Short mmCIF file of C-alpha atoms in Angstrom, two decimals:
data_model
loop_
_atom_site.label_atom_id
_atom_site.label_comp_id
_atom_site.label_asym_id
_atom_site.label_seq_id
_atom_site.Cartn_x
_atom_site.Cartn_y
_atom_site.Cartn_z
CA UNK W 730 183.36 49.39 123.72
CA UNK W 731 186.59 48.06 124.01
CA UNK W 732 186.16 45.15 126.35
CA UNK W 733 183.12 43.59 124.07
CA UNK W 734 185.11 41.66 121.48
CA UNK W 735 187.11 40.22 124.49
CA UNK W 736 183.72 39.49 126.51
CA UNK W 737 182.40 37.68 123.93
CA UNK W 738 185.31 35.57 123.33
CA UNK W 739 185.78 34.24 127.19
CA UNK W 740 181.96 33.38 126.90
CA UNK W 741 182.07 31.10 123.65
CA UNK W 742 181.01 27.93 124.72
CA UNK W 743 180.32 29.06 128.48
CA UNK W 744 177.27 27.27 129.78
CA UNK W 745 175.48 30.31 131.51
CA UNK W 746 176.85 33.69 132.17
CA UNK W 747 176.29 35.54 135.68
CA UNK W 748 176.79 39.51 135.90
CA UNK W 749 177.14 41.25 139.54
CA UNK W 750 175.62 44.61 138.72
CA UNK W 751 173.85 45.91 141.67
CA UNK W 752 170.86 43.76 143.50
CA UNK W 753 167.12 45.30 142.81
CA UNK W 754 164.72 45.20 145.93
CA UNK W 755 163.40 42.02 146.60
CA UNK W 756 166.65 40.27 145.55
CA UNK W 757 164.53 39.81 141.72
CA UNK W 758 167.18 38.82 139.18
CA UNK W 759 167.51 40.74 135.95
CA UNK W 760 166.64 39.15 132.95
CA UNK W 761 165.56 42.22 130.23
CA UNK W 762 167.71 44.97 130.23
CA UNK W 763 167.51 47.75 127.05
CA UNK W 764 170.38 48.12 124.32
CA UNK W 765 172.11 51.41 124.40
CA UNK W 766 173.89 53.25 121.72
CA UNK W 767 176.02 56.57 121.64
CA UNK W 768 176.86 58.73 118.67
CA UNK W 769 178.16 61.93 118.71
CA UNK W 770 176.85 65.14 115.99
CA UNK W 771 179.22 67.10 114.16
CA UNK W 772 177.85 70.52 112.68
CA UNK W 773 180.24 72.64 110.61
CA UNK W 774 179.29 76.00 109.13
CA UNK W 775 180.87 79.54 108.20
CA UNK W 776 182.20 81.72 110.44
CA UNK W 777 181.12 85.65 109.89
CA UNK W 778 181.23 88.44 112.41
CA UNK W 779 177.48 88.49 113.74
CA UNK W 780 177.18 92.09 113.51
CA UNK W 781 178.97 93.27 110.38
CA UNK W 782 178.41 90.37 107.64
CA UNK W 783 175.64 87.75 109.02
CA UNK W 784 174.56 86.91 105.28
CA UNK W 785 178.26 85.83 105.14
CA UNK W 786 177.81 82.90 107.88
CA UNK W 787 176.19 79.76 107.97
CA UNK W 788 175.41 78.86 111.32
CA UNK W 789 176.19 75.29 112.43
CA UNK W 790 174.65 75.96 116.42
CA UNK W 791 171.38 76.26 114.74
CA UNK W 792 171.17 73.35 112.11
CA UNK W 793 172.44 71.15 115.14
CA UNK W 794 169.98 73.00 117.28
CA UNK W 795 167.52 71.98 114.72
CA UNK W 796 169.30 68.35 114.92
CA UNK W 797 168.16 68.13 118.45
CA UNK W 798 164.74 69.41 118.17
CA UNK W 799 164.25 66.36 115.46
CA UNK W 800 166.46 63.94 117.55
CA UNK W 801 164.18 64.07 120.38
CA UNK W 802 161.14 63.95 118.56
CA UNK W 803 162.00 60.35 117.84
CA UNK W 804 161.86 59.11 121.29
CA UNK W 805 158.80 56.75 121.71
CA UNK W 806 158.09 55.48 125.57
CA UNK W 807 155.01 53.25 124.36
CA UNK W 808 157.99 51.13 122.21
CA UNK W 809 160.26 51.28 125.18
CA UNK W 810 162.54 53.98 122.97
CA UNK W 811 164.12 57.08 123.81
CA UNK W 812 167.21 59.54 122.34
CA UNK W 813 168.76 61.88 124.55
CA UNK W 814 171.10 64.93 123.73
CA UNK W 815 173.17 65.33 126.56
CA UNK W 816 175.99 67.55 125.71
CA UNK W 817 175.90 70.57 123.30
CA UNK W 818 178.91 72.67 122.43
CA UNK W 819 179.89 75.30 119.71
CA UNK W 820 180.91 78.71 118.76
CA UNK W 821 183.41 80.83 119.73
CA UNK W 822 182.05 84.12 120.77
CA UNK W 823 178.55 86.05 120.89
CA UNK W 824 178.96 88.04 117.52
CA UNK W 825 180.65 85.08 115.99
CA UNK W 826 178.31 82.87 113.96
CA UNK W 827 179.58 79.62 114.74
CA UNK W 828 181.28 77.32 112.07
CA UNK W 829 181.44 74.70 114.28
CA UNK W 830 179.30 72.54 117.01
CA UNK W 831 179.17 69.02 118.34
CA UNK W 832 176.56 67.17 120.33
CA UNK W 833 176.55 63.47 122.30
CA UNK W 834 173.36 61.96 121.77
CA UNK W 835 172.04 58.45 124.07
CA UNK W 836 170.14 56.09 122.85
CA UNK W 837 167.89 53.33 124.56
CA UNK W 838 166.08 50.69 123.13
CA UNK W 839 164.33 47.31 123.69
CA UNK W 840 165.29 45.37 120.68
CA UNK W 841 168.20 45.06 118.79
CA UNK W 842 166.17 45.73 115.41
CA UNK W 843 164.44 48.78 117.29
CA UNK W 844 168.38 50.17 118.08
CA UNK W 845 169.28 50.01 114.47
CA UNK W 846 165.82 51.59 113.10
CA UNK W 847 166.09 54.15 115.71
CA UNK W 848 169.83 55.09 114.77
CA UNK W 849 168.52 54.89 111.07
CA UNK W 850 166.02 57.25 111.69
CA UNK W 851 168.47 59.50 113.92
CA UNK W 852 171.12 59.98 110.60
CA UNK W 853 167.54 60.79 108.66
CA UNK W 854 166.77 63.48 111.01
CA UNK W 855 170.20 65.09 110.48
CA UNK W 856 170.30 65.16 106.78
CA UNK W 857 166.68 67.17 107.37
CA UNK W 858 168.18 69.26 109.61
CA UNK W 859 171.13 70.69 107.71
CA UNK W 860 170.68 74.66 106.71
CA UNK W 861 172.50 75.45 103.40
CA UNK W 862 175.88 75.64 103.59
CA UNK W 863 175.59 73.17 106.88
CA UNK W 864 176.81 69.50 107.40
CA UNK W 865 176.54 67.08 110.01
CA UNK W 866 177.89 64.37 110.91
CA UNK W 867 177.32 61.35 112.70
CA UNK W 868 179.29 59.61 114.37
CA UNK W 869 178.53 56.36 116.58
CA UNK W 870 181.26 55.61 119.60
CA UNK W 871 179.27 52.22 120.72
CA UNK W 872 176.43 50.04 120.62
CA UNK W 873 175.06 47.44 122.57
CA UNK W 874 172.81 45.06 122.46
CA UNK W 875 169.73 44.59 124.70
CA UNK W 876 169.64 41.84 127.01
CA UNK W 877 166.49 39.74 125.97
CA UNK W 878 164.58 37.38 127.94
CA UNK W 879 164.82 33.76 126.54
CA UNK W 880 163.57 30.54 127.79
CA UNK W 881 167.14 29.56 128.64
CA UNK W 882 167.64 32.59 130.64
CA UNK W 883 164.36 32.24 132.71
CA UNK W 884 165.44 28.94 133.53
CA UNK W 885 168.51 29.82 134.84
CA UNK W 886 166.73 32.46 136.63
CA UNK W 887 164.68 30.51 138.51
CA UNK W 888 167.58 27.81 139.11
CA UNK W 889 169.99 30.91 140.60
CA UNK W 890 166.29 32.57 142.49
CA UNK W 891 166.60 28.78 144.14
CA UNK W 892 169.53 29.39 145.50
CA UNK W 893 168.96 32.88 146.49
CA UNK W 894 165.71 31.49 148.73
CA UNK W 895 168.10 28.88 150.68
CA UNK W 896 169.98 31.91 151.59
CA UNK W 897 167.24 33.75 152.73
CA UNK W 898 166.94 35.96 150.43
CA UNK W 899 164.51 36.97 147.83
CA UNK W 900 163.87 35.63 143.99
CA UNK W 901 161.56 36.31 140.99
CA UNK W 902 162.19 38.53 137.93
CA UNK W 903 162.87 42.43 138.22
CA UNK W 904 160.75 44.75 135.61
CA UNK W 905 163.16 46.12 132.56
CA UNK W 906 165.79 47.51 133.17
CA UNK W 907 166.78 51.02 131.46
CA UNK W 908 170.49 50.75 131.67
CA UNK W 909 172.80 48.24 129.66
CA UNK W 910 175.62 46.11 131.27
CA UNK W 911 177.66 43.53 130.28
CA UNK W 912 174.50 41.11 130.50
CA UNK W 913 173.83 42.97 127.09
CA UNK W 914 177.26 41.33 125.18
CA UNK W 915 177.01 37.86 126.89
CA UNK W 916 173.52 37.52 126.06
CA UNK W 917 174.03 38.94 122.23
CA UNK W 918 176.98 36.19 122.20
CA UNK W 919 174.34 33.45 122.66
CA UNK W 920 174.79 32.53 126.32
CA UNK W 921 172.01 32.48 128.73
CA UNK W 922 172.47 35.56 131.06
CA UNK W 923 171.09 36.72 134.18
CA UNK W 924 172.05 40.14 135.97
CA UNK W 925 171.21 42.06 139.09
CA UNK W 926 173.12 39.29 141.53
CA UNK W 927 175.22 41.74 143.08
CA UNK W 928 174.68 43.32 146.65
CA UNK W 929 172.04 45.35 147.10
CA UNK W 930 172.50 48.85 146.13
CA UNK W 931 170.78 52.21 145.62
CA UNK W 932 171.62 55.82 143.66
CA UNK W 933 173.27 54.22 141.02
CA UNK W 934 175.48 56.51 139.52
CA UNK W 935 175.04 59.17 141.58
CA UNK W 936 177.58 60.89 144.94
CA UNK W 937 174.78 59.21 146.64
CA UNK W 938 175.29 55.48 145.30
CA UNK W 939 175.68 53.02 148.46
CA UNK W 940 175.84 49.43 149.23
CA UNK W 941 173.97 47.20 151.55
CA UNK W 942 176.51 45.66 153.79
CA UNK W 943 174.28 42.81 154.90
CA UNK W 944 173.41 41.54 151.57
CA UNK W 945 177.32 40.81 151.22
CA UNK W 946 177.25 37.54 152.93
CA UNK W 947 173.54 36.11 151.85
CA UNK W 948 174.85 37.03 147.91
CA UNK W 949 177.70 35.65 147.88
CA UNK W 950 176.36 32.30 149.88
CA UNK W 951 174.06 32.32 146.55
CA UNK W 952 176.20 31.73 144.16
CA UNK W 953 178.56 29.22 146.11
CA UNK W 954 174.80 27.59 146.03
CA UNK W 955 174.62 27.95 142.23
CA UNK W 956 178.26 26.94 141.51
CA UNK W 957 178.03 23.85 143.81
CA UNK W 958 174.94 22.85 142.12
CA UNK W 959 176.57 23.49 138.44
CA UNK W 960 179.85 21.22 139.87
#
């Protein structure tokens, strides 16, 4: 989140911006890419021994449990949306009822007004989940953009997929993309963007993740292409 204020301010003015995430198959350049957001849930409760007082405690594990249940709920593949708790902590013990718990929740989404409906509708699902004598809070930690398609973008995608052919590689447009990069900021700055020019690659993000050592030279012979052309 940090580096976005100082992103957008090397790209003011820039004619075109080019981002060097990994290469999809077929050498097809990235042009759509979803926004992400993350937030994180706070619950806090009462704390009461489990076994000796229980009407005494207010259990924050299960209004954020109910948090979840609702937060998921809201995920919609047909709109290209989806919310994803991926942590979930709380509680101190077994026969403590826990005053406190905290969730990180992921959220993807294909336009920028979709990303701020979605977290809308994600704060609406935790005031409905709160128990009484339960609170949670929301937090968000960042938020980015998608990367969408524009004329000026396709054209620069099929000026850079020109250069890409002369050095025998592949061109054309890649599907959309799941995953945000810095395509997202550049693009949301105004600037025509175009990702996926890196080497290939495959199991992104994973022990697995590797790099195709012949699509070094070919790539990189690309965008001398491009720059040479843009001289």
């Amino acid at each position: 989140p940090e580096s976005q204020p100082l992103l957008r301010e090397r790209a003011r003015g820039a004619a075109c911006a080019l981002v060097f995430e990994s290469g999809r198959p077929g050498d097809r350049l990235v042009t759509r890419r979803k926004g992400v957001a993350s937030l994180r849930a706070d619950a806090t409760g009462v704390a009461a021994h489990a076994g000796n007082e229980p009407d005494k405690g207010r259990s924050a594990i299960w209004s954020l449990a109910r948090f979840v249940d609702r937060a998921h709920a809201l995920s919609d593949p047909a709109r290209g949306r989806s919310v994803n708790v991926g942590t979930f902590h709380g509680g101190t013990s077994k026969n403590t009822i826990a005053d406190r718990a905290r969730c990180e929740v992921d959220l993807r989404f294909e336009t920028a007004v979709d990303g701020r409906a979605l977290e809308d509708a994600l704060r609406m699902a935790a005031r409905d989940a709160e128990l009484p004598g339960t609170a949670i809070t929301l937090t968000r930690s960042s938020f980015r953009s998608p990367l969408e398609r524009s004329p000026a973008s396709a054209a620069v995608a099929v000026e850079y997929g020109a250069c890409q052919r002369a050095a025998g590689l592949g061109d054309g447009e890649a599907p959309l993309a799941g995953g945000g990069s810095d395509a997202c900021t550049t693009a949301e700055a105004g600037i025509p963007t175009v990702d996926g020019l890196g080497p290939r690659g495959a199991g992104y993000h994973t022990p697995g993740e590797q790099v195709e050592l012949t699509s070094l030279v070919p790539k990189t012979q690309a965008l001398v292409r491009f720059l040479a052309a843009r001289a």
